[in-house]
mmCIF file of C-alpha atoms and ligand atoms in Angstrom:
data_model
loop_
_atom_site.group_PDB
_atom_site.id
_atom_site.type_symbol
_atom_site.label_atom_id
_atom_site.label_comp_id
_atom_site.label_asym_id
_atom_site.label_seq_id
_atom_site.Cartn_x
_atom_site.Cartn_y
_atom_site.Cartn_z
ATOM 1 C CA MET I 1 63.958 17.437 50.604
ATOM 2 C CA PHE I 2 61.200 19.933 51.331
ATOM 3 C CA GLU I 3 57.809 19.331 52.933
ATOM 4 C CA LYS I 4 55.236 22.080 53.403
ATOM 5 C CA ILE I 5 54.303 20.984 56.914
ATOM 6 C CA LYS I 6 56.599 19.678 59.635
ATOM 7 C CA ILE I 7 55.936 15.982 60.185
ATOM 8 C CA ASP I 8 56.374 14.240 63.533
ATOM 9 C CA GLU I 9 57.311 10.821 62.112
ATOM 10 C CA LYS I 10 56.129 9.095 65.337
ATOM 11 C CA GLU I 11 52.593 10.327 64.673
ATOM 12 C CA TYR I 12 52.548 9.463 60.968
ATOM 13 C CA VAL I 13 52.876 6.419 58.718
ATOM 14 C CA ARG I 14 54.404 6.942 55.265
ATOM 15 C CA ILE I 15 52.555 5.261 52.404
ATOM 16 C CA THR I 16 53.540 5.241 48.743
ATOM 17 C CA ARG I 17 51.351 7.196 46.360
ATOM 18 C CA ASP I 18 50.444 4.025 44.454
ATOM 19 C CA GLU I 19 49.400 2.073 47.555
ATOM 20 C CA LEU I 20 47.267 4.959 48.822
ATOM 21 C CA PHE I 21 45.715 5.327 45.377
ATOM 22 C CA ARG I 22 44.982 1.581 45.280
ATOM 23 C CA ILE I 23 43.118 1.473 48.571
ATOM 24 C CA VAL I 24 41.122 4.682 48.014
ATOM 25 C CA LYS I 25 40.096 3.604 44.522
ATOM 26 C CA GLU I 26 39.115 0.102 45.696
ATOM 27 C CA ILE I 27 37.046 1.570 48.539
ATOM 28 C CA PHE I 28 35.051 3.740 46.131
ATOM 29 C CA VAL I 29 34.628 0.850 43.683
ATOM 30 C CA ALA I 30 33.352 -1.305 46.570
ATOM 31 C CA LEU I 31 30.830 1.439 47.290
ATOM 32 C CA GLY I 32 29.451 1.239 43.738
ATOM 33 C CA ILE I 33 31.398 3.890 41.824
ATOM 34 C CA THR I 34 32.809 2.942 38.408
ATOM 35 C CA GLU I 35 36.559 2.201 38.142
ATOM 36 C CA ASN I 36 37.124 5.257 35.997
ATOM 37 C CA GLU I 37 35.282 7.630 38.342
ATOM 38 C CA ALA I 38 36.806 6.059 41.468
ATOM 39 C CA SER I 39 40.232 6.793 39.894
ATOM 40 C CA ILE I 40 39.300 10.471 39.519
ATOM 41 C CA VAL I 41 38.192 10.755 43.149
ATOM 42 C CA ALA I 42 41.264 8.897 44.430
ATOM 43 C CA ASP I 43 43.562 11.049 42.298
ATOM 44 C CA SER I 44 41.967 14.238 43.618
ATOM 45 C CA LEU I 45 42.289 13.214 47.289
ATOM 46 C CA ILE I 46 45.861 12.012 46.894
ATOM 47 C CA TYR I 47 46.737 15.161 44.945
ATOM 48 C CA ALA I 48 45.930 17.061 48.162
ATOM 49 C CA ASP I 49 48.073 14.803 50.360
ATOM 50 C CA LEU I 50 50.965 14.914 47.907
ATOM 51 C CA ARG I 51 50.919 18.716 48.007
ATOM 52 C CA GLY I 52 50.776 18.908 51.801
ATOM 53 C CA ILE I 53 47.083 19.849 51.976
ATOM 54 C CA GLU I 54 46.289 17.224 54.583
ATOM 55 C CA SER I 55 43.032 19.004 55.489
ATOM 56 C CA HIS I 56 41.562 17.858 52.152
ATOM 57 C CA GLY I 57 43.334 14.585 51.472
ATOM 58 C CA VAL I 58 42.437 11.095 52.645
ATOM 59 C CA GLN I 59 41.598 12.389 56.128
ATOM 60 C CA ARG I 60 38.300 13.321 54.424
ATOM 61 C CA LEU I 61 37.698 9.791 53.083
ATOM 62 C CA LYS I 62 35.319 8.944 55.933
ATOM 63 C CA MET I 63 33.201 12.016 55.202
ATOM 64 C CA TYR I 64 32.633 10.835 51.612
ATOM 65 C CA VAL I 65 32.073 7.201 52.628
ATOM 66 C CA ASP I 66 29.508 8.280 55.229
ATOM 67 C CA GLY I 67 27.881 10.531 52.614
ATOM 68 C CA ILE I 68 27.509 7.603 50.212
ATOM 69 C CA LYS I 69 26.207 5.246 52.934
ATOM 70 C CA ALA I 70 23.642 7.844 54.065
ATOM 71 C CA GLY I 71 22.388 8.327 50.503
ATOM 72 C CA GLY I 72 23.543 11.955 50.284
ATOM 73 C CA ILE I 73 25.976 11.110 47.479
ATOM 74 C CA ASN I 74 24.700 9.301 44.387
ATOM 75 C CA THR I 75 27.120 6.600 43.198
ATOM 76 C CA GLU I 76 25.351 6.148 39.842
ATOM 77 C CA PRO I 77 24.660 9.733 38.803
ATOM 78 C CA ASN I 78 23.271 10.776 35.467
ATOM 79 C CA ILE I 79 25.136 14.076 35.045
ATOM 80 C CA ILE I 80 23.427 16.095 32.335
ATOM 81 C CA THR I 81 24.115 19.306 30.442
ATOM 82 C CA VAL I 82 21.196 21.614 31.140
ATOM 83 C CA ARG I 83 22.281 24.572 28.990
ATOM 84 C CA GLU I 84 25.173 25.048 26.633
ATOM 85 C CA SER I 85 26.768 27.444 24.153
ATOM 86 C CA PRO I 86 30.296 27.532 22.674
ATOM 87 C CA VAL I 87 31.455 29.555 25.714
ATOM 88 C CA TYR I 88 29.385 28.317 28.631
ATOM 89 C CA ALA I 89 27.603 25.302 30.021
ATOM 90 C CA LEU I 90 25.534 24.389 33.025
ATOM 91 C CA LEU I 91 25.626 20.828 34.365
ATOM 92 C CA ASP I 92 23.235 19.105 36.751
ATOM 93 C CA GLY I 93 25.406 16.832 38.884
ATOM 94 C CA ASP I 94 22.558 14.547 40.020
ATOM 95 C CA GLN I 95 24.125 14.441 43.523
ATOM 96 C CA ALA I 96 27.351 12.927 42.193
ATOM 97 C CA MET I 97 30.585 13.119 44.121
ATOM 98 C CA GLY I 98 31.785 16.682 43.560
ATOM 99 C CA GLN I 99 35.061 15.401 42.123
ATOM 100 C CA ILE I 100 33.259 13.531 39.340
ATOM 101 C CA ALA I 101 30.999 16.426 38.337
ATOM 102 C CA GLY I 102 33.920 18.848 38.806
ATOM 103 C CA TYR I 103 36.253 16.833 36.598
ATOM 104 C CA ARG I 104 33.668 16.662 33.824
ATOM 105 C CA ALA I 105 32.977 20.409 34.021
ATOM 106 C CA THR I 106 36.707 21.194 33.974
ATOM 107 C CA LYS I 107 37.226 19.124 30.819
ATOM 108 C CA MET I 108 34.319 20.968 29.183
ATOM 109 C CA ALA I 109 35.752 24.362 30.173
ATOM 110 C CA ILE I 110 39.153 23.354 28.741
ATOM 111 C CA ASN I 111 37.695 22.241 25.402
ATOM 112 C CA LYS I 112 35.515 25.320 25.026
ATOM 113 C CA ALA I 113 38.276 27.783 25.965
ATOM 114 C CA ARG I 114 40.683 26.108 23.560
ATOM 115 C CA GLU I 115 38.149 26.570 20.752
ATOM 116 C CA ASN I 116 36.626 29.909 21.701
ATOM 117 C CA GLY I 117 39.084 31.744 23.947
ATOM 118 C CA ILE I 118 37.047 31.677 27.139
ATOM 119 C CA ALA I 119 34.546 29.439 28.899
ATOM 120 C CA VAL I 120 32.503 29.266 32.078
ATOM 121 C CA VAL I 121 31.002 25.980 33.243
ATOM 122 C CA GLY I 122 28.724 25.851 36.269
ATOM 123 C CA VAL I 123 27.538 22.788 38.175
ATOM 124 C CA LYS I 124 24.464 22.486 40.397
ATOM 125 C CA ASN I 125 23.206 19.546 42.488
ATOM 126 C CA SER I 126 26.717 18.423 43.312
ATOM 127 C CA ASN I 127 28.603 17.573 46.486
ATOM 128 C CA HIS I 128 31.895 18.481 48.186
ATOM 129 C CA TYR I 129 34.588 18.521 45.461
ATOM 130 C CA GLY I 130 37.813 18.503 47.509
ATOM 131 C CA THR I 131 40.454 21.119 46.762
ATOM 132 C CA ALA I 132 39.633 23.923 44.336
ATOM 133 C CA GLY I 133 43.224 23.817 43.084
ATOM 134 C CA TYR I 134 42.871 20.336 41.567
ATOM 135 C CA TYR I 135 40.664 21.732 38.788
ATOM 136 C CA ALA I 136 42.496 25.056 38.351
ATOM 137 C CA LEU I 137 45.753 23.135 37.886
ATOM 138 C CA LYS I 138 44.209 20.881 35.231
ATOM 139 C CA MET I 139 43.328 24.012 33.232
ATOM 140 C CA ALA I 140 46.774 25.587 33.743
ATOM 141 C CA GLU I 141 48.418 22.379 32.527
ATOM 142 C CA GLU I 142 46.544 22.931 29.243
ATOM 143 C CA ASP I 143 48.073 26.419 28.877
ATOM 144 C CA LEU I 144 44.898 28.120 30.115
ATOM 145 C CA ILE I 145 44.241 30.376 33.082
ATOM 146 C CA GLY I 146 41.955 28.259 35.243
ATOM 147 C CA ILE I 147 39.639 29.503 37.971
ATOM 148 C CA SER I 148 37.661 27.234 40.244
ATOM 149 C CA MET I 149 35.314 27.916 43.169
ATOM 150 C CA THR I 150 32.731 26.006 45.164
ATOM 151 C CA THR I 151 30.102 26.577 47.803
ATOM 152 C CA SER I 152 30.441 24.606 51.012
ATOM 153 C CA SER I 153 28.438 24.023 54.151
ATOM 154 C CA PRO I 154 28.015 26.957 56.563
ATOM 155 C CA LEU I 155 30.819 27.276 59.095
ATOM 156 C CA VAL I 156 31.937 30.898 58.833
ATOM 157 C CA SER I 157 30.555 33.783 60.878
ATOM 158 C CA HIS I 158 30.676 36.885 58.667
ATOM 159 C CA THR I 159 31.700 40.335 59.916
ATOM 160 C CA GLY I 160 29.328 41.493 62.651
ATOM 161 C CA ALA I 161 27.478 38.150 62.898
ATOM 162 C CA MET I 162 27.681 35.475 65.566
ATOM 163 C CA GLU I 163 26.439 32.387 63.743
ATOM 164 C CA ARG I 164 27.626 29.840 61.183
ATOM 165 C CA PHE I 165 26.427 31.318 57.943
ATOM 166 C CA ILE I 166 28.798 31.226 54.924
ATOM 167 C CA GLY I 167 30.918 28.277 53.816
ATOM 168 C CA THR I 168 34.709 28.320 53.825
ATOM 169 C CA ASN I 169 34.148 28.762 50.055
ATOM 170 C CA PRO I 170 37.529 28.292 48.328
ATOM 171 C CA ILE I 171 38.929 30.089 45.310
ATOM 172 C CA ALA I 172 41.749 28.760 43.115
ATOM 173 C CA MET I 173 43.547 30.180 40.128
ATOM 174 C CA GLY I 174 46.129 28.309 38.065
ATOM 175 C CA VAL I 175 48.290 30.073 35.490
ATOM 176 C CA PRO I 176 50.780 28.550 33.015
ATOM 177 C CA VAL I 177 54.373 29.739 33.403
ATOM 178 C CA GLU I 178 57.146 29.351 30.841
ATOM 179 C CA GLY I 179 59.499 26.490 31.741
ATOM 180 C CA GLU I 180 58.122 26.156 35.292
ATOM 181 C CA LYS I 181 55.256 24.587 37.196
ATOM 182 C CA PRO I 182 52.109 26.757 37.085
ATOM 183 C CA PHE I 183 51.354 29.573 39.502
ATOM 184 C CA LEU I 184 48.660 28.058 41.718
ATOM 185 C CA LEU I 185 46.751 30.064 44.288
ATOM 186 C CA ASP I 186 44.359 27.778 46.156
ATOM 187 C CA MET I 187 42.751 29.069 49.340
ATOM 188 C CA ALA I 188 39.748 29.063 51.614
ATOM 189 C CA THR I 189 38.093 32.485 51.960
ATOM 190 C CA SER I 190 38.072 31.918 55.735
ATOM 191 C CA VAL I 191 41.138 32.234 58.000
ATOM 192 C CA VAL I 192 41.468 28.453 57.653
ATOM 193 C CA PRO I 193 39.369 25.675 56.124
ATOM 194 C CA SER I 194 37.548 23.402 58.586
ATOM 195 C CA GLY I 195 39.842 20.525 57.588
ATOM 196 C CA LYS I 196 42.761 22.214 59.401
ATOM 197 C CA ILE I 197 40.642 22.271 62.558
ATOM 198 C CA GLU I 198 39.712 18.611 62.005
ATOM 199 C CA MET I 199 43.453 17.799 61.857
ATOM 200 C CA ALA I 200 44.024 19.672 65.142
ATOM 201 C CA GLN I 201 41.174 17.642 66.629
ATOM 202 C CA ARG I 202 42.854 14.402 65.495
ATOM 203 C CA LYS I 203 46.166 15.539 67.005
ATOM 204 C CA LYS I 204 44.436 16.714 70.223
ATOM 205 C CA GLU I 205 45.936 20.193 69.791
ATOM 206 C CA ARG I 206 44.428 23.634 70.301
ATOM 207 C CA VAL I 207 44.305 26.001 67.331
ATOM 208 C CA PRO I 208 45.714 29.563 67.389
ATOM 209 C CA GLU I 209 43.523 32.316 68.766
ATOM 210 C CA GLY I 210 41.974 34.272 65.912
ATOM 211 C CA TRP I 211 40.713 31.337 63.857
ATOM 212 C CA ALA I 212 37.276 30.985 65.428
ATOM 213 C CA ILE I 213 34.667 32.414 67.774
ATOM 214 C CA SER I 214 31.982 31.061 70.042
ATOM 215 C CA THR I 215 28.489 31.393 68.593
ATOM 216 C CA VAL I 216 27.230 31.626 72.200
ATOM 217 C CA ASN I 217 29.143 34.707 73.379
ATOM 218 C CA GLY I 218 31.315 35.809 70.432
ATOM 219 C CA LYS I 219 34.615 35.221 72.278
ATOM 220 C CA MET I 220 37.681 33.716 70.598
ATOM 221 C CA ILE I 221 37.850 29.945 71.061
ATOM 222 C CA THR I 222 40.735 27.532 70.428
ATOM 223 C CA ASP I 223 39.344 24.082 71.260
ATOM 224 C CA PRO I 224 38.754 22.210 67.956
ATOM 225 C CA ASN I 225 35.889 20.197 69.484
ATOM 226 C CA GLU I 226 34.054 23.392 70.368
ATOM 227 C CA ILE I 227 34.802 25.040 67.025
ATOM 228 C CA LEU I 228 33.502 22.039 65.088
ATOM 229 C CA SER I 229 30.329 21.903 67.204
ATOM 230 C CA PRO I 230 27.352 24.218 66.597
ATOM 231 C CA LYS I 231 28.822 26.372 69.408
ATOM 232 C CA GLY I 232 31.726 27.468 67.194
ATOM 233 C CA ALA I 233 32.235 29.321 63.925
ATOM 234 C CA ILE I 234 35.320 30.010 61.807
ATOM 235 C CA LEU I 235 36.222 33.622 61.017
ATOM 236 C CA PRO I 236 36.456 34.997 57.477
ATOM 237 C CA LEU I 237 39.909 35.622 55.986
ATOM 238 C CA GLY I 238 41.197 38.716 57.823
ATOM 239 C CA GLY I 239 39.652 37.651 61.129
ATOM 240 C CA LEU I 240 37.199 39.287 63.513
ATOM 241 C CA GLY I 241 35.920 42.745 62.609
ATOM 242 C CA GLU I 242 37.417 45.113 60.081
ATOM 243 C CA ILE I 243 40.901 45.901 61.489
ATOM 244 C CA PHE I 244 42.725 43.179 59.555
ATOM 245 C CA GLY I 245 40.249 43.088 56.676
ATOM 246 C CA GLY I 246 37.740 40.488 57.897
ATOM 247 C CA HIS I 247 35.079 42.283 55.885
ATOM 248 C CA LYS I 248 37.095 41.568 52.718
ATOM 249 C CA GLY I 249 37.311 37.829 53.419
ATOM 250 C CA TYR I 250 33.574 37.983 54.094
ATOM 251 C CA GLY I 251 33.088 39.652 50.696
ATOM 252 C CA LEU I 252 35.151 36.990 48.917
ATOM 253 C CA GLY I 253 33.044 34.271 50.549
ATOM 254 C CA VAL I 254 29.859 35.961 49.321
ATOM 255 C CA MET I 255 31.365 36.330 45.835
ATOM 256 C CA VAL I 256 31.939 32.557 45.737
ATOM 257 C CA ASP I 257 28.359 31.932 46.895
ATOM 258 C CA ILE I 258 27.019 34.167 44.121
ATOM 259 C CA LEU I 259 29.126 32.645 41.317
ATOM 260 C CA SER I 260 29.121 28.998 42.309
ATOM 261 C CA GLY I 261 25.777 28.998 44.112
ATOM 262 C CA ILE I 262 23.134 31.476 42.970
ATOM 263 C CA LEU I 263 24.382 31.925 39.369
ATOM 264 C CA VAL I 264 24.409 28.198 38.595
ATOM 265 C CA GLY I 265 21.074 27.435 40.269
ATOM 266 C CA ALA I 266 22.634 25.721 43.284
ATOM 267 C CA THR I 267 21.988 26.810 46.830
ATOM 268 C CA TRP I 268 24.189 29.153 48.896
ATOM 269 C CA SER I 269 25.714 29.911 52.290
ATOM 270 C CA LYS I 270 23.596 28.665 55.195
ATOM 271 C CA HIS I 271 21.361 26.542 52.938
ATOM 272 C CA VAL I 272 24.200 24.252 51.778
ATOM 273 C CA ALA I 273 23.836 20.891 53.509
ATOM 274 C CA GLY I 274 26.520 18.348 54.435
ATOM 275 C CA ALA I 275 27.585 15.241 52.494
ATOM 276 C CA LYS I 276 25.114 12.983 54.315
ATOM 277 C CA GLU I 277 22.090 15.086 53.370
ATOM 278 C CA LYS I 278 20.028 14.405 50.271
ATOM 279 C CA ASN I 279 19.938 17.390 47.885
ATOM 280 C CA SER I 280 22.805 19.237 49.577
ATOM 281 C CA ASN I 281 22.916 21.069 46.223
ATOM 282 C CA VAL I 282 26.540 22.194 46.343
ATOM 283 C CA GLY I 283 27.477 24.325 43.318
ATOM 284 C CA HIS I 284 30.768 24.808 41.483
ATOM 285 C CA PHE I 285 32.094 27.448 39.098
ATOM 286 C CA PHE I 286 34.882 26.829 36.583
ATOM 287 C CA MET I 287 36.329 29.398 34.232
ATOM 288 C CA ALA I 288 39.027 28.885 31.625
ATOM 289 C CA ILE I 289 40.697 31.780 29.805
ATOM 290 C CA ASN I 290 42.967 31.130 26.847
ATOM 291 C CA PRO I 291 45.827 33.668 26.952
ATOM 292 C CA ALA I 292 46.333 32.989 23.231
ATOM 293 C CA ALA I 293 43.014 34.776 22.580
ATOM 294 C CA PHE I 294 44.455 37.978 24.061
ATOM 295 C CA GLY I 295 47.930 37.956 22.530
ATOM 296 C CA ASP I 296 51.010 35.840 22.135
ATOM 297 C CA ILE I 297 50.860 32.860 24.540
ATOM 298 C CA GLU I 298 54.656 32.583 24.834
ATOM 299 C CA GLU I 299 54.950 36.252 25.719
ATOM 300 C CA PHE I 300 52.245 35.799 28.365
ATOM 301 C CA LYS I 301 53.976 32.795 29.921
ATOM 302 C CA ASN I 302 57.360 34.511 29.828
ATOM 303 C CA ASN I 303 55.966 37.607 31.516
ATOM 304 C CA VAL I 304 54.353 35.546 34.297
ATOM 305 C CA LYS I 305 57.744 33.867 34.786
ATOM 306 C CA LYS I 306 59.398 37.298 34.927
ATOM 307 C CA MET I 307 56.859 38.566 37.451
ATOM 308 C CA ARG I 308 57.404 35.476 39.579
ATOM 309 C CA GLU I 309 61.170 36.014 39.525
ATOM 310 C CA GLU I 310 60.708 39.652 40.541
ATOM 311 C CA LEU I 311 58.490 38.576 43.444
ATOM 312 C CA ARG I 312 61.006 35.977 44.620
ATOM 313 C CA ASN I 313 63.957 38.347 44.293
ATOM 314 C CA SER I 314 62.482 41.353 46.064
ATOM 315 C CA ARG I 315 64.086 42.711 49.266
ATOM 316 C CA LYS I 316 63.579 40.114 51.971
ATOM 317 C CA HIS I 317 62.231 40.715 55.472
ATOM 318 C CA PRO I 318 64.779 39.583 58.120
ATOM 319 C CA LYS I 319 62.236 37.217 59.705
ATOM 320 C CA PHE I 320 61.825 35.160 56.528
ATOM 321 C CA GLU I 321 64.282 32.746 54.937
ATOM 322 C CA ARG I 322 62.712 32.895 51.530
ATOM 323 C CA ILE I 323 59.985 34.560 49.485
ATOM 324 C CA TRP I 324 57.585 32.039 47.987
ATOM 325 C CA THR I 325 55.116 32.350 45.168
ATOM 326 C CA HIS I 326 51.813 30.482 45.210
ATOM 327 C CA GLY I 327 51.990 26.790 44.407
ATOM 328 C CA GLU I 328 55.756 26.391 44.849
ATOM 329 C CA LYS I 329 55.657 24.797 48.304
ATOM 330 C CA GLY I 330 53.041 22.329 47.077
ATOM 331 C CA PHE I 331 55.052 21.240 44.038
ATOM 332 C CA LEU I 332 58.226 20.766 46.123
ATOM 333 C CA THR I 333 56.284 18.777 48.722
ATOM 334 C CA GLU I 334 54.865 16.591 45.958
ATOM 335 C CA GLU I 335 58.374 15.922 44.622
ATOM 336 C CA THR I 336 59.534 14.836 48.089
ATOM 337 C CA ARG I 337 56.497 12.687 48.824
ATOM 338 C CA LEU I 338 56.679 10.834 45.541
ATOM 339 C CA LYS I 339 60.163 9.747 46.672
ATOM 340 C CA ILE I 340 59.726 9.028 50.388
ATOM 341 C CA GLY I 341 55.976 8.415 50.688
ATOM 342 C CA ILE I 342 52.960 10.373 51.854
ATOM 343 C CA PRO I 343 52.696 10.876 55.623
ATOM 344 C CA ILE I 344 49.301 9.762 56.895
ATOM 345 C CA HIS I 345 48.347 10.583 60.477
ATOM 346 C CA ARG I 346 47.914 7.406 62.568
ATOM 347 C CA THR I 347 44.242 8.164 63.259
ATOM 348 C CA VAL I 348 43.621 8.516 59.504
ATOM 349 C CA TYR I 349 45.612 5.330 58.772
ATOM 350 C CA GLU I 350 43.454 3.362 61.227
ATOM 351 C CA GLU I 351 40.255 4.914 59.885
ATOM 352 C CA ILE I 352 41.127 3.977 56.278
ATOM 353 C CA ASN I 353 41.920 0.382 57.255
ATOM 354 C CA GLN I 354 38.685 0.118 59.213
ATOM 355 C CA ILE I 355 36.671 1.355 56.208
ATOM 356 C CA ALA I 356 38.580 -1.076 53.964
ATOM 357 C CA ASN I 357 37.949 -4.015 56.307
ATOM 358 C CA GLU I 358 34.226 -3.293 56.432
ATOM 359 C CA LEU I 359 34.080 -3.302 52.635
ATOM 360 C CA GLY I 360 36.288 -6.359 52.120
ATOM 361 C CA VAL I 361 39.119 -4.282 50.625
ATOM 362 C CA LYS I 362 42.756 -5.247 51.357
ATOM 363 C CA SER I 363 44.245 -3.087 54.161
ATOM 364 C CA LEU I 364 47.163 -0.718 53.631
ATOM 365 C CA SER I 365 50.439 -2.609 53.374
HETATM 366 P P1 NDP M 401 46.820 27.562 52.509
HETATM 367 O O1 NDP M 401 46.688 28.677 53.482
HETATM 368 O O2 NDP M 401 47.556 26.367 52.927
HETATM 369 O O3 NDP M 401 47.493 28.102 51.153
HETATM 370 C C1 NDP M 401 46.884 29.118 50.408
HETATM 371 C C2 NDP M 401 47.704 29.430 49.188
HETATM 372 O O4 NDP M 401 48.874 30.134 49.566
HETATM 373 C C3 NDP M 401 48.196 28.234 48.409
HETATM 374 O O5 NDP M 401 48.106 28.526 47.063
HETATM 375 C C4 NDP M 401 49.652 28.082 48.857
HETATM 376 O O6 NDP M 401 50.466 27.490 47.857
HETATM 377 C C5 NDP M 401 50.045 29.516 49.024
HETATM 378 N N1 NDP M 401 51.118 29.781 49.965
HETATM 379 C C6 NDP M 401 51.395 29.191 51.150
HETATM 380 N N2 NDP M 401 52.407 29.847 51.768
HETATM 381 C C7 NDP M 401 52.769 30.867 50.945
HETATM 382 C C8 NDP M 401 53.741 31.914 51.002
HETATM 383 N N3 NDP M 401 54.520 32.059 52.052
HETATM 384 N N4 NDP M 401 53.838 32.768 49.972
HETATM 385 C C9 NDP M 401 53.034 32.645 48.892
HETATM 386 N N5 NDP M 401 52.091 31.680 48.764
HETATM 387 C C10 NDP M 401 51.962 30.818 49.787
HETATM 388 O O7 NDP M 401 45.347 27.146 51.977
HETATM 389 P P2 NDP M 401 44.000 26.983 52.817
HETATM 390 O O8 NDP M 401 44.328 26.336 54.109
HETATM 391 O O9 NDP M 401 43.251 28.246 52.828
HETATM 392 O O10 NDP M 401 43.173 25.950 51.914
HETATM 393 C C11 NDP M 401 43.552 24.578 51.874
HETATM 394 C C12 NDP M 401 42.716 23.817 50.888
HETATM 395 O O11 NDP M 401 41.376 23.725 51.325
HETATM 396 C C13 NDP M 401 42.633 24.385 49.473
HETATM 397 O O12 NDP M 401 43.048 23.361 48.603
HETATM 398 C C14 NDP M 401 41.160 24.704 49.265
HETATM 399 O O13 NDP M 401 40.725 24.538 47.934
HETATM 400 C C15 NDP M 401 40.531 23.705 50.186
HETATM 401 N N6 NDP M 401 39.164 24.065 50.593
HETATM 402 C C16 NDP M 401 38.118 23.342 50.085
HETATM 403 C C17 NDP M 401 36.818 23.615 50.483
HETATM 404 C C18 NDP M 401 35.652 22.846 49.944
HETATM 405 O O14 NDP M 401 34.538 23.018 50.405
HETATM 406 N N7 NDP M 401 35.794 22.012 48.956
HETATM 407 C C19 NDP M 401 36.518 24.686 51.452
HETATM 408 C C20 NDP M 401 37.695 25.419 51.856
HETATM 409 C C21 NDP M 401 38.953 25.096 51.466
HETATM 410 P P3 NDP M 401 51.310 26.117 48.090
HETATM 411 O O15 NDP M 401 50.483 25.070 47.438
HETATM 412 O O16 NDP M 401 52.582 26.308 47.440
HETATM 413 O O17 NDP M 401 51.448 25.934 49.561
#
């Protein structure tokens, strides 16, 4: 049984998917979100934990709960379509949870691309939407190529700078594959997302050198507390300077800010505020492409399968046991966790129960 990350069972508690879903959904319902919408948010967070993306699973529950309590997230949003054509739409999220606005936009993109071959749906006035892959996968499961991006609050110091400026701005692309789970690339445009540093903070571990710098003197720093304070900044994908392509990660981060921020009328980079702030104005970008509009869909899916096989079967480096393609580790981890439970770090387990107790929701059993 495969799991993407190595679990120290002493540090973790395994919870079934259904029990975790129950408590997360009940917490959001207790906070005033409708049953249907609370199910979407719970599904999106647990999707991350099932796939081994613990940075963006229920360890982020407190961030959303605090955002709702502070009034930064609107639990009764009136999400409206501001502009629309057969191939595009722009939604105003009315400060909804990003997952709720994101889910609605994804469904719209799917319907439009099915009808018209291609669709772009943008969202402004939203909030943190979790993993970008959740939405890209939904599109891929409908036999569409799905692309999803979002702005996020400033944590990344771009090439040559020494301040938190861009977000960790993720990009995801899901692609249907004949007879297999979709190809699913889902990544921060920084070396790591901040959630991985938050997990190191919970585990009281240092992070590898190369992830972050001090905003005071520009030196590499490895203490998660310092990195997550205003004295630290994460580096763009490719790291410090240009030697390993930091300027390209920087460029990808800017691309996400332009498409999911400026284009859709949301804000960008250093202007994006956190979940507790009113009008954080996070923006999202969703694009669905119907391969059937460009040719034979079966041929497309078969060729992606062929390409994937060629990638897996290429000559292997002696240091690696296996060549992976994007999404595979996540799907295998999900398979394992549906059988033996989702590992939740003890600090997260306690935090969830504390939130539940405060809201009169039954603790995790
Ligand atoms: P990872 O570095 O864990 O993984 C990036 C991608 O690489 C995944 O598609 C993963 O697929 C794949 N992968 C992993 N190992 C290999 C390999 N050896 N060969 C080929 N592919 C591989 O992702 P990040 O830490 O950068 O991002 C984690 C999450 O954080 C994402 O879900 C992202 O959307 C989210 N995020 C959200 C933000 C927000 O503001 N909402 C901001 C930044 C990030 P697999 O699933 O199989 O492991």
